[in-house]
PDB file of C-alpha atoms in Angstrom:
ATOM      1  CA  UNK U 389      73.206 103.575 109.560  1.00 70.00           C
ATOM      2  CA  UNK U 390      76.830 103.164 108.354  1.00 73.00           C
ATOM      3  CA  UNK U 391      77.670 105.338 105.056  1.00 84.00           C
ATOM      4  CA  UNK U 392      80.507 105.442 102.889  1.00 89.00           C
ATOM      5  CA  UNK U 393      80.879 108.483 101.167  1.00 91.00           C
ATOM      6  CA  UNK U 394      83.635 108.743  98.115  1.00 94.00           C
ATOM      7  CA  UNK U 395      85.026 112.380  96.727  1.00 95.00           C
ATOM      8  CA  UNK U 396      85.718 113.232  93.946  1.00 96.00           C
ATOM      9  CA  UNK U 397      82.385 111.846  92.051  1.00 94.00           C
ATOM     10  CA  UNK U 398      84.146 112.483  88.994  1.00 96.00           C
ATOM     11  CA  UNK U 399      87.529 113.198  87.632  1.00 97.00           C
ATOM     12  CA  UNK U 400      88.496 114.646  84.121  1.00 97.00           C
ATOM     13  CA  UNK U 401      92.849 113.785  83.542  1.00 97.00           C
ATOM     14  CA  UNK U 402      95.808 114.297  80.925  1.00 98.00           C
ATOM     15  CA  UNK U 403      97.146 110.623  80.223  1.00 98.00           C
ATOM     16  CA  UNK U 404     100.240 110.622  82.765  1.00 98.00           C
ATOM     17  CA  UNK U 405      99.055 113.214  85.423  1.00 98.00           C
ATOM     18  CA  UNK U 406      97.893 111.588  88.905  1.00 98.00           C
ATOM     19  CA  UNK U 407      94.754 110.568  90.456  1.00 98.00           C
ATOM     20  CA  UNK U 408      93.323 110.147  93.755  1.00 98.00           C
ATOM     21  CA  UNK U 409      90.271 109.313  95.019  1.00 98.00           C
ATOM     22  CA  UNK U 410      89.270 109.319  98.775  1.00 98.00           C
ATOM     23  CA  UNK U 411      86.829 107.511 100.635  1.00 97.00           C
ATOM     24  CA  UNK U 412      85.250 108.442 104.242  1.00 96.00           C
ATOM     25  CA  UNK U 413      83.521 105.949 106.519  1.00 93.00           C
ATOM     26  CA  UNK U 414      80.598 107.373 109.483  1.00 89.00           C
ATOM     27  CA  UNK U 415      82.024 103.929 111.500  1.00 90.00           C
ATOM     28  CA  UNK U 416      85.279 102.919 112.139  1.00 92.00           C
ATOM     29  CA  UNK U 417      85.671 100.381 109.913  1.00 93.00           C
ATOM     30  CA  UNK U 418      87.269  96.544 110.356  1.00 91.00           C
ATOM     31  CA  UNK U 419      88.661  96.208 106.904  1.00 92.00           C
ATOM     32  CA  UNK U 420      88.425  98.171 103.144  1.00 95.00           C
ATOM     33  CA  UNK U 421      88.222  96.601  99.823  1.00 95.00           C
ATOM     34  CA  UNK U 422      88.711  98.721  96.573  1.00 97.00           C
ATOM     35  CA  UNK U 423      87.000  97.355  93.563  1.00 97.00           C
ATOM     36  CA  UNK U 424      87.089  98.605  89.618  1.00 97.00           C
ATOM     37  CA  UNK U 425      84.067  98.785  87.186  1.00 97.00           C
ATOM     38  CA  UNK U 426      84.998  99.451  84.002  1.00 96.00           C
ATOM     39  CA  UNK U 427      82.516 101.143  81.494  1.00 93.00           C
ATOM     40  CA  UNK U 428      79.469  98.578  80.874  1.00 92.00           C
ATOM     41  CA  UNK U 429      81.336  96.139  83.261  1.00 95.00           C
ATOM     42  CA  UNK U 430      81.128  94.487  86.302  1.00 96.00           C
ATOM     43  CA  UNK U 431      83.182  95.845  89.820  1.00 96.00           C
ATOM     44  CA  UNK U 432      86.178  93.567  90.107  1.00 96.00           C
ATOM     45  CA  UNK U 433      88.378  92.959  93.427  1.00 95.00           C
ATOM     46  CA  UNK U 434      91.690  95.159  93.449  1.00 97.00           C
ATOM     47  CA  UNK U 435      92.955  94.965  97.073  1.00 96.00           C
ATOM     48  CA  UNK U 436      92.249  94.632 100.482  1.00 95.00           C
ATOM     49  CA  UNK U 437      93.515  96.809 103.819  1.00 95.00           C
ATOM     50  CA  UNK U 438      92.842  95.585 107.373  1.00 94.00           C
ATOM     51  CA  UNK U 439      95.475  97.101 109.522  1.00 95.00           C
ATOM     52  CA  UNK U 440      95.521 100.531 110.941  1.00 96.00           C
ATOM     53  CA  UNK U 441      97.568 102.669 108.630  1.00 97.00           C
ATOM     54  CA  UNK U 442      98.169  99.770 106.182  1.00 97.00           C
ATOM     55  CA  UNK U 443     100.046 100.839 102.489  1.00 98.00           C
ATOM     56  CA  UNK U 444      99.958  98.736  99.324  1.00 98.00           C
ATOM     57  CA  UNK U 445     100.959  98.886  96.383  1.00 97.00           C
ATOM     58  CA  UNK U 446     100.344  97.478  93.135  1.00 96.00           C
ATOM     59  CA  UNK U 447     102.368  98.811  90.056  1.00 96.00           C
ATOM     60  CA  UNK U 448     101.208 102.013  89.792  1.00 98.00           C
ATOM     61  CA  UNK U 449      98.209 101.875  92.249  1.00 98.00           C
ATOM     62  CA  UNK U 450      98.668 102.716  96.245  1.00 98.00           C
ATOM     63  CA  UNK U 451      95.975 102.259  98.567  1.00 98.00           C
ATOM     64  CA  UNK U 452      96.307 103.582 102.214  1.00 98.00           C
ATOM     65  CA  UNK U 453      94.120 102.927 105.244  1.00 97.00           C
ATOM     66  CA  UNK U 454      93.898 105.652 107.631  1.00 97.00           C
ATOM     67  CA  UNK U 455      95.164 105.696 111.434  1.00 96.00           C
ATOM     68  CA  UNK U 456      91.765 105.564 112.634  1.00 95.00           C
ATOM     69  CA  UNK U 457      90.470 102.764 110.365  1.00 95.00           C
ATOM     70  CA  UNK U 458      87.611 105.172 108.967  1.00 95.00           C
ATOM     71  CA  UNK U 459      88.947 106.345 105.620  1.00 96.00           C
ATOM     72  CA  UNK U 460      91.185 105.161 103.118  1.00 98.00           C
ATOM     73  CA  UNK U 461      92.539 106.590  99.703  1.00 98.00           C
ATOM     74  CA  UNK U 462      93.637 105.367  96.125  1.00 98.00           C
ATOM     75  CA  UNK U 463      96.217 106.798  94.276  1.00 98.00           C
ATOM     76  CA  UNK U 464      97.085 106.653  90.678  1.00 98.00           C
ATOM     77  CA  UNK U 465     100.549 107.338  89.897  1.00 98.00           C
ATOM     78  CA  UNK U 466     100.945 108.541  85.818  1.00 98.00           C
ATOM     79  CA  UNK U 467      97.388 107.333  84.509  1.00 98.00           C
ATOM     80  CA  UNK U 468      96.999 105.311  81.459  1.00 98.00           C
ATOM     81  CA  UNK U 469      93.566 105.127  79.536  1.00 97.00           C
ATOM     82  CA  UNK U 470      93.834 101.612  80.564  1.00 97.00           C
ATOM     83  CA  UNK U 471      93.210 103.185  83.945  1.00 98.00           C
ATOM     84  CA  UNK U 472      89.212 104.523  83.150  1.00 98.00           C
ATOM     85  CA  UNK U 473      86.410 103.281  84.844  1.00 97.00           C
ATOM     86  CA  UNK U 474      84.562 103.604  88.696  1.00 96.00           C
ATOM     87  CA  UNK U 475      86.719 103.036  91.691  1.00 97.00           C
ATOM     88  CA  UNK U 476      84.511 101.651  94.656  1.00 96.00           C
ATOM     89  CA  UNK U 477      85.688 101.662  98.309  1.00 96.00           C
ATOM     90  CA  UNK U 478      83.846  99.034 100.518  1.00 94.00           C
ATOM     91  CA  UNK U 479      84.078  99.108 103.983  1.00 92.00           C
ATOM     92  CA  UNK U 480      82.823  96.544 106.698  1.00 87.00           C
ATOM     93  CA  UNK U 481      81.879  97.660 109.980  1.00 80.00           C
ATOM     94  CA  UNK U 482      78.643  98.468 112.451  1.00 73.00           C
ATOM     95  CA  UNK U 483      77.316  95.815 114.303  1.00 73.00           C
ATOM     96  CA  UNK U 484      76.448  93.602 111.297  1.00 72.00           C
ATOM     97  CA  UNK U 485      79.457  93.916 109.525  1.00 75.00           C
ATOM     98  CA  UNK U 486      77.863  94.123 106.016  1.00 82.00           C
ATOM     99  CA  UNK U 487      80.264  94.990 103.460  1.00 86.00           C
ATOM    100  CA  UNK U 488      79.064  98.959 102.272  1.00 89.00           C
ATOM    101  CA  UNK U 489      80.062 100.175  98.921  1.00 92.00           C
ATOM    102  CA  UNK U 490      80.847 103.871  99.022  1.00 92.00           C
ATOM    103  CA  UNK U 491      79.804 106.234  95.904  1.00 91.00           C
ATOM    104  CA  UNK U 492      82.036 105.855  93.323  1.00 94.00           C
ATOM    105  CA  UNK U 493      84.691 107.928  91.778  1.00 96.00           C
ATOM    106  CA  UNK U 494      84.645 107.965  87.406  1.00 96.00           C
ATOM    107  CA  UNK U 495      87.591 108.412  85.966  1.00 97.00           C
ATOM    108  CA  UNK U 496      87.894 109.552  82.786  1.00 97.00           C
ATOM    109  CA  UNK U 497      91.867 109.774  81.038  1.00 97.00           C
ATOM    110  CA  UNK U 498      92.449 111.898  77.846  1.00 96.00           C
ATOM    111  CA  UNK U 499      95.166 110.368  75.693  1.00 94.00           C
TER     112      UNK U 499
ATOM    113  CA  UNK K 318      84.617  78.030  85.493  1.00 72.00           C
ATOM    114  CA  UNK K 319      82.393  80.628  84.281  1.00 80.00           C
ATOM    115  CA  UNK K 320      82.620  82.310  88.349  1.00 94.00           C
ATOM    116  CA  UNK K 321      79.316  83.974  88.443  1.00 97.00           C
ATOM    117  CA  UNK K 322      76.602  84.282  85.656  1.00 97.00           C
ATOM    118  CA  UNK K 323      73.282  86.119  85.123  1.00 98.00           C
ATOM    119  CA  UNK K 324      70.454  85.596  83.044  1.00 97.00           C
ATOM    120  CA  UNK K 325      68.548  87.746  81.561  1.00 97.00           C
ATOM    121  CA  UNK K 326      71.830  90.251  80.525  1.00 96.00           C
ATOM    122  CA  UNK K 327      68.692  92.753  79.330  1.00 97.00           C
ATOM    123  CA  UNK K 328      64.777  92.659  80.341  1.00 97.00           C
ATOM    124  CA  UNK K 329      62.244  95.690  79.167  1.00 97.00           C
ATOM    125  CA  UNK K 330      58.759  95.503  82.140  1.00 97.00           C
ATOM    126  CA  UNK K 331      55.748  97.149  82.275  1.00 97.00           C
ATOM    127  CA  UNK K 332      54.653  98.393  85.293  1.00 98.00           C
ATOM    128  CA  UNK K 333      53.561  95.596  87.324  1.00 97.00           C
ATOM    129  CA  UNK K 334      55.012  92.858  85.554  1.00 97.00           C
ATOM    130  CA  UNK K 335      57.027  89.829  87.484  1.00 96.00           C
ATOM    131  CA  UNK K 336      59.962  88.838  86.252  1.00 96.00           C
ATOM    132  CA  UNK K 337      62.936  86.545  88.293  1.00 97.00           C
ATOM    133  CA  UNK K 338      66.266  87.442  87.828  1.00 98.00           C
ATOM    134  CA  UNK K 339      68.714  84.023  88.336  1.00 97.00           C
ATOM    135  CA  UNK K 340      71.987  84.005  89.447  1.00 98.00           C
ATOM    136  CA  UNK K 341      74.604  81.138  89.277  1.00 98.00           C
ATOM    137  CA  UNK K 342      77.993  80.282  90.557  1.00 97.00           C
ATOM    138  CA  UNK K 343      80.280  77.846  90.089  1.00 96.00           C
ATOM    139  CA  UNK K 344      82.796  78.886  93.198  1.00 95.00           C
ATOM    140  CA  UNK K 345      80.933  76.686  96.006  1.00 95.00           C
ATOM    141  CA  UNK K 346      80.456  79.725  97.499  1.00 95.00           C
ATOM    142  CA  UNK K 347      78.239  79.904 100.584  1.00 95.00           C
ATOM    143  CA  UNK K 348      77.240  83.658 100.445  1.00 95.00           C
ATOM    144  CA  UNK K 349      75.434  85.271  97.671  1.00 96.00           C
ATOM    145  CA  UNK K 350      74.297  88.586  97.087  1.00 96.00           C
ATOM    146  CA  UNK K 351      72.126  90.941  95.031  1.00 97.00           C
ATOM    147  CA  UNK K 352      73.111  94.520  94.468  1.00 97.00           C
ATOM    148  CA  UNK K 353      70.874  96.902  92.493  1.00 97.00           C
ATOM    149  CA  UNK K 354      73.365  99.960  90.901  1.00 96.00           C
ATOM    150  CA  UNK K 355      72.201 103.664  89.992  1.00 93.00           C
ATOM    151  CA  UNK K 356      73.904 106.696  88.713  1.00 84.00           C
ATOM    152  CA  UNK K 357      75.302 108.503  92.000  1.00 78.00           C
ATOM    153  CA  UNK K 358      74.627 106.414  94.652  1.00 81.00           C
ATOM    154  CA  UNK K 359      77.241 103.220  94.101  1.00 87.00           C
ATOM    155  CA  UNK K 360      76.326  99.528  94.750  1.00 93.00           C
ATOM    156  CA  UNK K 361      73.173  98.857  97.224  1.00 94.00           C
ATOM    157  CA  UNK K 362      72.702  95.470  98.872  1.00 94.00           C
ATOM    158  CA  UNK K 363      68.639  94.540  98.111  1.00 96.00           C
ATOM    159  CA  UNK K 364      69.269  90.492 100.075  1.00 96.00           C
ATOM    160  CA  UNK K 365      71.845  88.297 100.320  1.00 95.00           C
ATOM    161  CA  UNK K 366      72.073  84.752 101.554  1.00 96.00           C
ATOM    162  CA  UNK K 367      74.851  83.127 103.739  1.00 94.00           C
ATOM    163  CA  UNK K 368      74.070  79.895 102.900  1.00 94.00           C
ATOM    164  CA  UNK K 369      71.514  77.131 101.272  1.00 94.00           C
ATOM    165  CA  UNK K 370      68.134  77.710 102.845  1.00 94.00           C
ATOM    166  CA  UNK K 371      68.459  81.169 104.274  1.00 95.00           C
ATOM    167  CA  UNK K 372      67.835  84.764 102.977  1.00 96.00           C
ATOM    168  CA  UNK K 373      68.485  88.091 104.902  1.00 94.00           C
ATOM    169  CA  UNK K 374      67.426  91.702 104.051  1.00 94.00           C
ATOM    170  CA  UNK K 375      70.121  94.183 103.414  1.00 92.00           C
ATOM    171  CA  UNK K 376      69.914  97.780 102.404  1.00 90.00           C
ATOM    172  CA  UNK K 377      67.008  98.465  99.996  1.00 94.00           C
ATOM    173  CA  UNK K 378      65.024  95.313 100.054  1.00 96.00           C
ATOM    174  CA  UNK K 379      61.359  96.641  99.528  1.00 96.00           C
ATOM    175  CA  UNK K 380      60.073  95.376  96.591  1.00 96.00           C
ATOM    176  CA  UNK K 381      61.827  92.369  96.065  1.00 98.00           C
ATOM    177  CA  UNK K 382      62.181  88.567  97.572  1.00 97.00           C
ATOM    178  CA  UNK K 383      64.920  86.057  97.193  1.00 97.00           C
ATOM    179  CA  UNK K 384      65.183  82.152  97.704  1.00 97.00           C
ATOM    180  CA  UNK K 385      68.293  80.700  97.801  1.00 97.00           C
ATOM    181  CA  UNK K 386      66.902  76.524  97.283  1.00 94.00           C
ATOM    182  CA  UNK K 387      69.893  75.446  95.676  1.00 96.00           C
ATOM    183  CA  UNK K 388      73.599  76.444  96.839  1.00 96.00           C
ATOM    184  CA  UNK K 389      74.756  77.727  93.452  1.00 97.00           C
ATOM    185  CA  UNK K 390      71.383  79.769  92.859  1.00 97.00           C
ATOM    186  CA  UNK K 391      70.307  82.717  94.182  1.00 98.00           C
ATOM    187  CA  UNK K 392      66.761  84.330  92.497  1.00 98.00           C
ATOM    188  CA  UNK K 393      65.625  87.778  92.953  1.00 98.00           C
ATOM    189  CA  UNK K 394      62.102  88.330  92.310  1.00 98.00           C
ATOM    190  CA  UNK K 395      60.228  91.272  91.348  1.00 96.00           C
ATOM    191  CA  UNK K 396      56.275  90.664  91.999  1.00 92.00           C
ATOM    192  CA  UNK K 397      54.914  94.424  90.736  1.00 96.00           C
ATOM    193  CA  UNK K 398      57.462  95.895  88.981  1.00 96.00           C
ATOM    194  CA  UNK K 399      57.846  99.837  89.488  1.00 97.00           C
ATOM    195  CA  UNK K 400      59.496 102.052  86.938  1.00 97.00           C
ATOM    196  CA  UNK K 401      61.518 103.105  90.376  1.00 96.00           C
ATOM    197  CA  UNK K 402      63.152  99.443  90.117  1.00 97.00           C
ATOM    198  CA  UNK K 403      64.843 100.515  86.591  1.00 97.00           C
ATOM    199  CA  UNK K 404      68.609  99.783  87.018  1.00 97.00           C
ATOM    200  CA  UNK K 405      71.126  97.911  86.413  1.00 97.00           C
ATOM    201  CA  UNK K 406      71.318  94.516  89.308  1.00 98.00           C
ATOM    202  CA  UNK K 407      74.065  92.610  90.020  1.00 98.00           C
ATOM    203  CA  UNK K 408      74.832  89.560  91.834  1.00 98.00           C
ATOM    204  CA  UNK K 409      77.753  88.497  93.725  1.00 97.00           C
ATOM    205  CA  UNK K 410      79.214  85.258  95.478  1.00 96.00           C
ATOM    206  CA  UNK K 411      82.067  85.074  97.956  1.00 94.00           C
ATOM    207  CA  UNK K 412      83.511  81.700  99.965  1.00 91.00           C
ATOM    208  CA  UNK K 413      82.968  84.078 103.518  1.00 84.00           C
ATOM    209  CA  UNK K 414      81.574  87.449 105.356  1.00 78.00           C
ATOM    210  CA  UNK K 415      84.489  89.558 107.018  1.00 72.00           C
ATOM    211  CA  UNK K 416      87.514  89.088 104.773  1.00 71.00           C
ATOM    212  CA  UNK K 417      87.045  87.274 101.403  1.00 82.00           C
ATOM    213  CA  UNK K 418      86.407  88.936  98.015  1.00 90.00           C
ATOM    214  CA  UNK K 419      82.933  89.094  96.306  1.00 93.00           C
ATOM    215  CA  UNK K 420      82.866  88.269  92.528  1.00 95.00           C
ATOM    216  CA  UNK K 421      80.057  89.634  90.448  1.00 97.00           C
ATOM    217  CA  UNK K 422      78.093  88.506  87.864  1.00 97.00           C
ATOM    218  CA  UNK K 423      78.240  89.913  84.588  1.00 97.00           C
ATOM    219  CA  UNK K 424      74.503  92.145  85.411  1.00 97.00           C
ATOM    220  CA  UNK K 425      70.900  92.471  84.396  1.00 97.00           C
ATOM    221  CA  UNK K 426      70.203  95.819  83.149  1.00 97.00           C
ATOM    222  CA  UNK K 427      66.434  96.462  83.642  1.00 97.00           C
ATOM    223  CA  UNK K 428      63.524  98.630  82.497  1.00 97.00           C
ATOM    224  CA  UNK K 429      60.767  99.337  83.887  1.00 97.00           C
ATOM    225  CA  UNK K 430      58.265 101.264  81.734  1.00 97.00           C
TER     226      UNK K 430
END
């Protein structure tokens, strides 16, 4: 069946350095949402990409989805400790289009 | 609107206990879903419902049955608890399938002893 398989698992930062997390699909995949869980939270709905190749951005945050609609990245320009938690990718694809969450990537930010 | 709630936040089972886990929204959402999370291995869909009246199976869904009687409810049900069912569950609600955003509940962080 369709996996979705994040790297890193986990990532150790200086306050200000970058992060990125990437996140691989088996299946081509029609769209990718990104979601963040905060420690003892719930995941909560960053962005969406549906196009081939798509950027956005938001502040700081810049999501890309690849050429061949299969992977997709995050990137975290000068993190804050307002930036910890779990990043989820969630891709939709396969013939049922269920919407898969992919592994997970903790941050952790020293100040 | 509260969005999406969960009761109980915290329940400790024996093996082979029941217990229901209820989920509410207050989005008028027509799909619902139940997620069960564990260390390493990210959200996994148990059931999820894409409308009043029906149920479907998603990724993990042995051990557990739904109903879905009321729109705004969705119940996940545990018959014989297993300590293999300790996590933490989650439900979520979204207004469609392909494109729209899921909102989660709060969570029910389980034990199963």
């Amino acid at each position: 069946g369709q996996q979705v398989m994040q790297i890193p698992q986990y990532q150790h930062v200086q306050e200000g350095e970058d992060f990125t997390t990437y996140c691989n699909s088996s299946t081509t995949l029609s769209n990718i949402q990104w979601y963040k869980q905060r420690p003892g939270g719930h995941p909560v709905f960053l962005i969406q990409l549906v196009k081939s190749g798509e950027v956005k951005k938001q502040k700081r945050l810049t999501f890309q989805f690849g050429e061949a609609k299969k992977n997709s990245s995050l990137h975290i320009t000068a993190t804050q400790t307002t930036d910890v938690g779990t990043y989820f990718c969630a891709g939709r694809g396969g013939a049922t289009n269920k919407l898969i969450f992919g592994t997970g990537t903790l941050l952790a930010v020293q100040p | 609107n509260a969005g999406v709630t969960q009761t109980p936040k915290f329940r400790v089972l024996k093996t082979g206990q029941s217990m229901t886990l209820l989920c509410a929204q207050d989005m008028n959402h027509e799909y619902m879903y139940w997620y069960r999370q564990d260390p390493g291995m990210g959200l996994r869909l148990i059931h999820y419902s894409v409308g009043e009246g029906t149920t479907a199976k998603g990724e993990v869904p042995d051990g557990y049955n739904v109903s879905r009687l009321k729109k705004q409810n969705f119940l996940l049900g545990l018959e014989s608890a297993a300590p293999s069912q300790t996590s933490v569950y989650f439900c979520a609600s979204s207004s469609g399938w392909i494109r729209e955003t899921q909102y989660f509940g709060p969570g029910t962080r389980l034990l199963v002893l």
